[in-house]
Structure formats: C-alpha cells, structure tokens
Amino acid sequence: MTARDQVRTADRRSGGGREARRAERREAILQAAMELIAERGYRGTSLAAVAERAGLTQQGLLHHFPSKELLLVGVLEARDRWDTAAAAATGAWRTDTLAGLVEYNAGRPGVVQTYTVLAGDSVTEDHPARDFFERRFRRVREGLAGVLRTEYGDRLPGGLTPERAAPLLAAVMDGLQLQWLLDPAEVDMTAAFGDFLALLGAAGGEGDASAAGAGTDES
C-alpha cells in the first residue's frame, strides 16, 4: 500500500476514532518521506514533495510535523522502531545482528545520510533534533552494552567492561557510515565493520596480560 493509499484509507475509516486516524496519517507521511529520501536523498526531499506523495496539502502535513527537521526525526524514530522489530524477530541481539544491520544500511544511503546530517547538526544549541539524539545515544549505548555482554560476558577479551566498550562500538558504526557516505568506492562499510568485530574478539588475547589487568579496575 502506498502512502497516498494509507491516507485515503484513514479518511474512509469509520471506526477507530480520531487518534487512530491521526496515527495512520502520520505513518503514511513517514512512509512518503522515507520513499522520497531513498529516491532523492536528504537535500532533495522537501515538505511539499512529501505532502504531495502522501496525498495531503503542505498545511495538512505541517499539522503533524511543523518543520522539516521534526519530520526527519520522525523518519529516524520510525526507522529505529522497524529495525528493532525486525531484529527482535531473529531472537537476542548479537554482534552478527549488528553486522546484518550495517549491511542493510549500506542499501539505503538516503536514510543514512539523513541520520548523519541531523546527528551532526543536533550538537548545536536548541536544535530540534537534539533531544532525540541525546535519548537515542543513551539507548544505543545501553543496548550495545547488552549485546556485548551477551557475546562476551562481563569482560571483553581486551579487559573492557561492556559499558566501557559500548560507546566505542557506537562510534565505529557511525564513523564508518560517515566515511562510506563520503567515499563509497573506497570504504566498504560492511567489510570494515566485520574487520572491527574480528579485532574486538581477538583483542587482549594470550600475551596481553597488561591490557586484561588494566581493565580489571574499570567500572
């Protein structure tokens, strides 16, 4: 079903109440925005184009998302929900789940570009996406710590706790996305992330007692 069809269905629906129709219309707008971002990229996606794709006026779209930044935050929130639901269907998150997500992202550069641009812009004071990214990174660090604990237990091979290693893992994932967006011919994001996971699992093996010992005192 297209975004326009979803809006028409919401308009025809007699049951479910106003909130249900509002939620359906928001989902249709987000689907339209996701489609356009995939086709045109971050800069090429305008509110007018999203409204047209969803079968709404621009004023109607602004009723749900008052600015382009807030619409794009909504797209990223929806992406996170969909990704989490898809991964949950496979069972517990593990590092190979993360590798699969990196590979999947390599097939949707427009959404990755949107995420990267908004994440960078959000560090400025009073940016409308700042709260979203602050909450998201806290949640991501917590989730990655859980992934690492599932994979390695309370200590990684190099001696770090999962909580200490989680920000590093998040930095690698986002940093690879940036390099890949800038130079996709030179940076194979999927392969590079696999290389990092191999290093993560091999770090601090036999003969690196100093690293393991140093990590024992970390909290």
PDB file of C-alpha atoms in Angstrom:
ATOM      1  CA  MET A   1       0.000   0.000   0.000  1.00  0.00           C
ATOM      2  CA  THR A   2       1.375   3.414  -0.951  1.00  0.00           C
ATOM      3  CA  ALA A   3       1.490   6.418   1.371  1.00  0.00           C
ATOM      4  CA  ARG A   4      -1.377   8.031  -0.586  1.00  0.00           C
ATOM      5  CA  ASP A   5      -3.492   4.869  -0.234  1.00  0.00           C
ATOM      6  CA  GLN A   6      -2.881   4.865   3.526  1.00  0.00           C
ATOM      7  CA  VAL A   7      -4.194   8.426   3.806  1.00  0.00           C
ATOM      8  CA  ARG A   8      -7.302   7.557   1.771  1.00  0.00           C
ATOM      9  CA  THR A   9      -7.927   4.504   3.939  1.00  0.00           C
ATOM     10  CA  ALA A  10      -7.629   6.622   7.072  1.00  0.00           C
ATOM     11  CA  ASP A  11     -10.085   9.150   5.635  1.00  0.00           C
ATOM     12  CA  ARG A  12     -12.626   6.412   4.794  1.00  0.00           C
ATOM     13  CA  ARG A  13     -12.313   4.559   8.089  1.00  0.00           C
ATOM     14  CA  SER A  14     -15.412   4.982  10.204  1.00  0.00           C
ATOM     15  CA  GLY A  15     -14.187   3.176  13.335  1.00  0.00           C
ATOM     16  CA  GLY A  16     -11.119   3.528  15.478  1.00  0.00           C
ATOM     17  CA  GLY A  17     -11.607   7.155  16.419  1.00  0.00           C
ATOM     18  CA  ARG A  18      -9.711  10.335  15.692  1.00  0.00           C
ATOM     19  CA  GLU A  19      -6.454   9.227  17.311  1.00  0.00           C
ATOM     20  CA  ALA A  20      -6.304   6.067  15.205  1.00  0.00           C
ATOM     21  CA  ARG A  21      -6.838   8.058  12.018  1.00  0.00           C
ATOM     22  CA  ARG A  22      -4.210  10.571  13.110  1.00  0.00           C
ATOM     23  CA  ALA A  23      -1.719   7.767  13.765  1.00  0.00           C
ATOM     24  CA  GLU A  24      -2.409   6.207  10.369  1.00  0.00           C
ATOM     25  CA  ARG A  25      -1.919   9.536   8.642  1.00  0.00           C
ATOM     26  CA  ARG A  26       1.377  10.125  10.449  1.00  0.00           C
ATOM     27  CA  GLU A  27       2.577   6.685   9.339  1.00  0.00           C
ATOM     28  CA  ALA A  28       1.590   7.491   5.752  1.00  0.00           C
ATOM     29  CA  ILE A  29       3.561  10.747   5.904  1.00  0.00           C
ATOM     30  CA  LEU A  30       6.587   8.934   7.302  1.00  0.00           C
ATOM     31  CA  GLN A  31       6.372   6.288   4.581  1.00  0.00           C
ATOM     32  CA  ALA A  32       6.187   9.002   1.921  1.00  0.00           C
ATOM     33  CA  ALA A  33       9.196  10.773   3.424  1.00  0.00           C
ATOM     34  CA  MET A  34      11.165   7.518   3.591  1.00  0.00           C
ATOM     35  CA  GLU A  35      10.387   6.779  -0.067  1.00  0.00           C
ATOM     36  CA  LEU A  36      11.486  10.247  -1.170  1.00  0.00           C
ATOM     37  CA  ILE A  37      14.658  10.188   0.907  1.00  0.00           C
ATOM     38  CA  ALA A  38      15.552   6.872  -0.720  1.00  0.00           C
ATOM     39  CA  GLU A  39      14.911   8.353  -4.176  1.00  0.00           C
ATOM     40  CA  ARG A  40      16.253  11.894  -3.812  1.00  0.00           C
ATOM     41  CA  GLY A  41      18.445  11.986  -0.705  1.00  0.00           C
ATOM     42  CA  TYR A  42      18.272  14.302   2.287  1.00  0.00           C
ATOM     43  CA  ARG A  43      18.600  17.634   0.479  1.00  0.00           C
ATOM     44  CA  GLY A  44      16.238  16.687  -2.322  1.00  0.00           C
ATOM     45  CA  THR A  45      13.333  15.851  -0.004  1.00  0.00           C
ATOM     46  CA  SER A  46      11.069  18.837   0.606  1.00  0.00           C
ATOM     47  CA  LEU A  47       7.942  19.165   2.716  1.00  0.00           C
ATOM     48  CA  ALA A  48       5.967  19.978  -0.426  1.00  0.00           C
ATOM     49  CA  ALA A  49       7.143  16.786  -2.125  1.00  0.00           C
ATOM     50  CA  VAL A  50       6.315  14.663   0.924  1.00  0.00           C
ATOM     51  CA  ALA A  51       2.850  16.209   1.173  1.00  0.00           C
ATOM     52  CA  GLU A  52       2.183  15.532  -2.500  1.00  0.00           C
ATOM     53  CA  ARG A  53       3.380  11.925  -2.225  1.00  0.00           C
ATOM     54  CA  ALA A  54       1.145  11.367   0.800  1.00  0.00           C
ATOM     55  CA  GLY A  55      -1.869  12.986  -0.887  1.00  0.00           C
ATOM     56  CA  LEU A  56      -2.015  15.929   1.520  1.00  0.00           C
ATOM     57  CA  THR A  57      -1.644  19.664   1.337  1.00  0.00           C
ATOM     58  CA  GLN A  58       1.552  21.069   2.784  1.00  0.00           C
ATOM     59  CA  GLN A  59      -0.544  22.713   5.508  1.00  0.00           C
ATOM     60  CA  GLY A  60      -2.038  19.326   6.320  1.00  0.00           C
ATOM     61  CA  LEU A  61       1.430  17.833   6.665  1.00  0.00           C
ATOM     62  CA  LEU A  62       2.569  20.706   8.909  1.00  0.00           C
ATOM     63  CA  HIS A  63      -0.306  19.868  11.257  1.00  0.00           C
ATOM     64  CA  HIS A  64       1.522  16.618  12.040  1.00  0.00           C
ATOM     65  CA  PHE A  65       5.156  17.730  11.582  1.00  0.00           C
ATOM     66  CA  PRO A  66       5.661  21.506  11.996  1.00  0.00           C
ATOM     67  CA  SER A  67       9.138  21.557  10.394  1.00  0.00           C
ATOM     68  CA  LYS A  68      11.325  19.514   8.092  1.00  0.00           C
ATOM     69  CA  GLU A  69      13.680  18.715  10.978  1.00  0.00           C
ATOM     70  CA  LEU A  70      10.848  17.273  13.051  1.00  0.00           C
ATOM     71  CA  LEU A  71       9.603  15.257  10.083  1.00  0.00           C
ATOM     72  CA  LEU A  72      13.073  13.800   9.568  1.00  0.00           C
ATOM     73  CA  VAL A  73      13.354  12.996  13.281  1.00  0.00           C
ATOM     74  CA  GLY A  74      10.040  11.165  12.892  1.00  0.00           C
ATOM     75  CA  VAL A  75      11.523   9.210   9.975  1.00  0.00           C
ATOM     76  CA  LEU A  76      14.528   8.216  12.085  1.00  0.00           C
ATOM     77  CA  GLU A  77      12.303   7.206  15.004  1.00  0.00           C
ATOM     78  CA  ALA A  78      10.228   5.058  12.650  1.00  0.00           C
ATOM     79  CA  ARG A  79      13.386   3.527  11.183  1.00  0.00           C
ATOM     80  CA  ASP A  80      14.575   2.596  14.665  1.00  0.00           C
ATOM     81  CA  ARG A  81      11.216   1.008  15.504  1.00  0.00           C
ATOM     82  CA  TRP A  82      11.174  -1.019  12.302  1.00  0.00           C
ATOM     83  CA  ASP A  83      14.810  -2.106  12.671  1.00  0.00           C
ATOM     84  CA  THR A  84      14.294  -3.123  16.287  1.00  0.00           C
ATOM     85  CA  ALA A  85      11.171  -5.119  15.424  1.00  0.00           C
ATOM     86  CA  ALA A  86      12.957  -6.879  12.555  1.00  0.00           C
ATOM     87  CA  ALA A  87      15.962  -7.747  14.708  1.00  0.00           C
ATOM     88  CA  ALA A  88      13.778  -8.913  17.600  1.00  0.00           C
ATOM     89  CA  ALA A  89      12.170 -11.451  15.283  1.00  0.00           C
ATOM     90  CA  THR A  90      15.555 -13.190  14.993  1.00  0.00           C
ATOM     91  CA  GLY A  91      15.975 -13.565  18.759  1.00  0.00           C
ATOM     92  CA  ALA A  92      18.551 -11.955  21.059  1.00  0.00           C
ATOM     93  CA  TRP A  93      20.737  -9.212  19.623  1.00  0.00           C
ATOM     94  CA  ARG A  94      24.322 -10.319  18.986  1.00  0.00           C
ATOM     95  CA  THR A  95      27.260  -8.828  17.117  1.00  0.00           C
ATOM     96  CA  ASP A  96      26.243 -10.675  13.954  1.00  0.00           C
ATOM     97  CA  THR A  97      22.851  -8.943  14.242  1.00  0.00           C
ATOM     98  CA  LEU A  98      24.702  -5.625  14.247  1.00  0.00           C
ATOM     99  CA  ALA A  99      26.723  -6.734  11.217  1.00  0.00           C
ATOM    100  CA  GLY A 100      23.464  -7.524   9.423  1.00  0.00           C
ATOM    101  CA  LEU A 101      22.133  -4.060  10.290  1.00  0.00           C
ATOM    102  CA  VAL A 102      25.286  -2.418   8.894  1.00  0.00           C
ATOM    103  CA  GLU A 103      24.868  -4.408   5.686  1.00  0.00           C
ATOM    104  CA  TYR A 104      21.208  -3.389   5.480  1.00  0.00           C
ATOM    105  CA  ASN A 105      22.115   0.281   5.937  1.00  0.00           C
ATOM    106  CA  ALA A 106      24.516   0.011   3.008  1.00  0.00           C
ATOM    107  CA  GLY A 107      21.433  -0.424   0.832  1.00  0.00           C
ATOM    108  CA  ARG A 108      19.683   2.761   1.996  1.00  0.00           C
ATOM    109  CA  PRO A 109      22.152   5.641   1.675  1.00  0.00           C
ATOM    110  CA  GLY A 110      19.448   8.312   1.732  1.00  0.00           C
ATOM    111  CA  VAL A 111      18.292   7.385   5.223  1.00  0.00           C
ATOM    112  CA  VAL A 112      21.875   7.020   6.452  1.00  0.00           C
ATOM    113  CA  GLN A 113      22.640  10.467   5.028  1.00  0.00           C
ATOM    114  CA  THR A 114      19.606  11.928   6.814  1.00  0.00           C
ATOM    115  CA  TYR A 115      20.725  10.391  10.099  1.00  0.00           C
ATOM    116  CA  THR A 116      24.314  11.591   9.708  1.00  0.00           C
ATOM    117  CA  VAL A 117      23.404  15.175   8.790  1.00  0.00           C
ATOM    118  CA  LEU A 118      20.848  15.527  11.575  1.00  0.00           C
ATOM    119  CA  ALA A 119      23.178  13.930  14.138  1.00  0.00           C
ATOM    120  CA  GLY A 120      25.894  16.433  13.278  1.00  0.00           C
ATOM    121  CA  ASP A 121      23.515  19.401  13.307  1.00  0.00           C
ATOM    122  CA  SER A 122      21.966  18.338  16.614  1.00  0.00           C
ATOM    123  CA  VAL A 123      25.061  19.294  18.619  1.00  0.00           C
ATOM    124  CA  THR A 124      24.164  22.976  18.132  1.00  0.00           C
ATOM    125  CA  GLU A 125      22.238  24.722  20.881  1.00  0.00           C
ATOM    126  CA  ASP A 126      18.439  24.401  20.771  1.00  0.00           C
ATOM    127  CA  HIS A 127      18.423  22.229  17.650  1.00  0.00           C
ATOM    128  CA  PRO A 128      15.015  20.486  17.317  1.00  0.00           C
ATOM    129  CA  ALA A 129      16.693  17.092  16.931  1.00  0.00           C
ATOM    130  CA  ARG A 130      18.985  17.412  19.950  1.00  0.00           C
ATOM    131  CA  ASP A 131      16.654  15.767  22.450  1.00  0.00           C
ATOM    132  CA  PHE A 132      16.045  12.858  20.077  1.00  0.00           C
ATOM    133  CA  PHE A 133      19.750  12.184  19.596  1.00  0.00           C
ATOM    134  CA  GLU A 134      20.595  12.545  23.282  1.00  0.00           C
ATOM    135  CA  ARG A 135      17.931   9.962  24.132  1.00  0.00           C
ATOM    136  CA  ARG A 136      18.881   7.766  21.203  1.00  0.00           C
ATOM    137  CA  PHE A 137      22.577   7.610  22.037  1.00  0.00           C
ATOM    138  CA  ARG A 138      21.830   6.771  25.670  1.00  0.00           C
ATOM    139  CA  ARG A 139      19.552   3.969  24.481  1.00  0.00           C
ATOM    140  CA  VAL A 140      22.079   2.788  21.887  1.00  0.00           C
ATOM    141  CA  ARG A 141      24.930   2.637  24.418  1.00  0.00           C
ATOM    142  CA  GLU A 142      22.757   0.662  26.793  1.00  0.00           C
ATOM    143  CA  GLY A 143      21.673  -1.702  24.016  1.00  0.00           C
ATOM    144  CA  LEU A 144      25.198  -2.230  22.716  1.00  0.00           C
ATOM    145  CA  ALA A 145      26.422  -2.973  26.230  1.00  0.00           C
ATOM    146  CA  GLY A 146      23.760  -5.679  26.387  1.00  0.00           C
ATOM    147  CA  VAL A 147      24.880  -7.084  23.022  1.00  0.00           C
ATOM    148  CA  LEU A 148      28.497  -7.212  24.171  1.00  0.00           C
ATOM    149  CA  ARG A 149      27.561  -8.826  27.485  1.00  0.00           C
ATOM    150  CA  THR A 150      25.578 -11.487  25.636  1.00  0.00           C
ATOM    151  CA  GLU A 151      28.564 -12.128  23.379  1.00  0.00           C
ATOM    152  CA  TYR A 152      31.469 -11.890  25.841  1.00  0.00           C
ATOM    153  CA  GLY A 153      30.165 -11.840  29.383  1.00  0.00           C
ATOM    154  CA  ASP A 154      31.261  -9.225  31.899  1.00  0.00           C
ATOM    155  CA  ARG A 155      34.684  -8.659  30.282  1.00  0.00           C
ATOM    156  CA  LEU A 156      35.689  -8.379  26.658  1.00  0.00           C
ATOM    157  CA  PRO A 157      38.903 -10.107  25.571  1.00  0.00           C
ATOM    158  CA  GLY A 158      40.780  -6.811  25.913  1.00  0.00           C
ATOM    159  CA  GLY A 159      39.605  -6.350  29.503  1.00  0.00           C
ATOM    160  CA  LEU A 160      36.974  -3.648  28.993  1.00  0.00           C
ATOM    161  CA  THR A 161      33.527  -3.978  30.501  1.00  0.00           C
ATOM    162  CA  PRO A 162      30.619  -3.943  28.030  1.00  0.00           C
ATOM    163  CA  GLU A 163      29.640  -0.498  29.335  1.00  0.00           C
ATOM    164  CA  ARG A 164      33.104   0.915  28.598  1.00  0.00           C
ATOM    165  CA  ALA A 165      33.232  -0.664  25.141  1.00  0.00           C
ATOM    166  CA  ALA A 166      29.705   0.300  24.054  1.00  0.00           C
ATOM    167  CA  PRO A 167      30.495   3.979  23.205  1.00  0.00           C
ATOM    168  CA  LEU A 168      33.461   2.802  21.132  1.00  0.00           C
ATOM    169  CA  LEU A 169      31.278   0.384  19.191  1.00  0.00           C
ATOM    170  CA  ALA A 170      28.710   3.138  18.537  1.00  0.00           C
ATOM    171  CA  ALA A 171      31.498   5.459  17.373  1.00  0.00           C
ATOM    172  CA  VAL A 172      32.796   2.852  14.918  1.00  0.00           C
ATOM    173  CA  MET A 173      29.337   2.280  13.431  1.00  0.00           C
ATOM    174  CA  ASP A 174      28.624   5.990  12.970  1.00  0.00           C
ATOM    175  CA  GLY A 175      32.162   6.779  11.833  1.00  0.00           C
ATOM    176  CA  LEU A 176      32.064   4.096   9.171  1.00  0.00           C
ATOM    177  CA  GLN A 177      28.760   5.479   7.908  1.00  0.00           C
ATOM    178  CA  LEU A 178      30.300   8.930   7.511  1.00  0.00           C
ATOM    179  CA  GLN A 179      33.366   7.634   5.663  1.00  0.00           C
ATOM    180  CA  TRP A 180      31.191   5.448   3.441  1.00  0.00           C
ATOM    181  CA  LEU A 181      28.888   8.345   2.534  1.00  0.00           C
ATOM    182  CA  LEU A 182      31.894  10.483   1.579  1.00  0.00           C
ATOM    183  CA  ASP A 183      33.793   7.821  -0.361  1.00  0.00           C
ATOM    184  CA  PRO A 184      31.700   4.698  -1.040  1.00  0.00           C
ATOM    185  CA  ALA A 185      34.112   3.444  -3.707  1.00  0.00           C
ATOM    186  CA  GLU A 186      36.935   3.253  -1.173  1.00  0.00           C
ATOM    187  CA  VAL A 187      35.133   2.364   2.043  1.00  0.00           C
ATOM    188  CA  ASP A 188      33.323  -0.972   2.218  1.00  0.00           C
ATOM    189  CA  MET A 189      31.290  -0.309   5.341  1.00  0.00           C
ATOM    190  CA  THR A 190      30.087  -3.887   5.769  1.00  0.00           C
ATOM    191  CA  ALA A 191      33.545  -5.433   5.372  1.00  0.00           C
ATOM    192  CA  ALA A 192      35.173  -2.822   7.608  1.00  0.00           C
ATOM    193  CA  PHE A 193      32.672  -3.473  10.387  1.00  0.00           C
ATOM    194  CA  GLY A 194      33.356  -7.189  10.110  1.00  0.00           C
ATOM    195  CA  ASP A 195      37.070  -6.434  10.459  1.00  0.00           C
ATOM    196  CA  PHE A 196      36.369  -4.400  13.594  1.00  0.00           C
ATOM    197  CA  LEU A 197      34.330  -7.207  15.149  1.00  0.00           C
ATOM    198  CA  ALA A 198      37.240  -9.579  14.472  1.00  0.00           C
ATOM    199  CA  LEU A 199      39.584  -7.182  16.260  1.00  0.00           C
ATOM    200  CA  LEU A 200      37.122  -6.806  19.115  1.00  0.00           C
ATOM    201  CA  GLY A 201      37.005 -10.534  19.664  1.00  0.00           C
ATOM    202  CA  ALA A 202      40.753 -11.018  19.313  1.00  0.00           C
ATOM    203  CA  ALA A 203      41.960  -8.062  21.371  1.00  0.00           C
ATOM    204  CA  GLY A 204      43.853  -8.814  24.531  1.00  0.00           C
ATOM    205  CA  GLY A 205      44.414 -12.488  23.834  1.00  0.00           C
ATOM    206  CA  GLU A 206      47.249 -14.538  25.244  1.00  0.00           C
ATOM    207  CA  GLY A 207      50.331 -12.480  25.878  1.00  0.00           C
ATOM    208  CA  ASP A 208      48.413  -9.254  26.575  1.00  0.00           C
ATOM    209  CA  ALA A 209      48.111  -9.637  30.302  1.00  0.00           C
ATOM    210  CA  SER A 210      48.732  -5.919  30.851  1.00  0.00           C
ATOM    211  CA  ALA A 211      45.572  -4.953  28.950  1.00  0.00           C
ATOM    212  CA  ALA A 212      43.472  -7.513  30.768  1.00  0.00           C
ATOM    213  CA  GLY A 213      44.908  -6.488  34.112  1.00  0.00           C
ATOM    214  CA  ALA A 214      44.321  -2.806  33.417  1.00  0.00           C
ATOM    215  CA  GLY A 215      40.679  -3.497  32.630  1.00  0.00           C
ATOM    216  CA  THR A 216      40.078  -5.271  35.944  1.00  0.00           C
ATOM    217  CA  ASP A 217      39.819  -1.989  37.847  1.00  0.00           C
ATOM    218  CA  GLU A 218      37.394  -0.333  35.423  1.00  0.00           C
ATOM    219  CA  SER A 219      33.837   0.353  36.415  1.00  0.00           C
TER     220      SER A 219
END
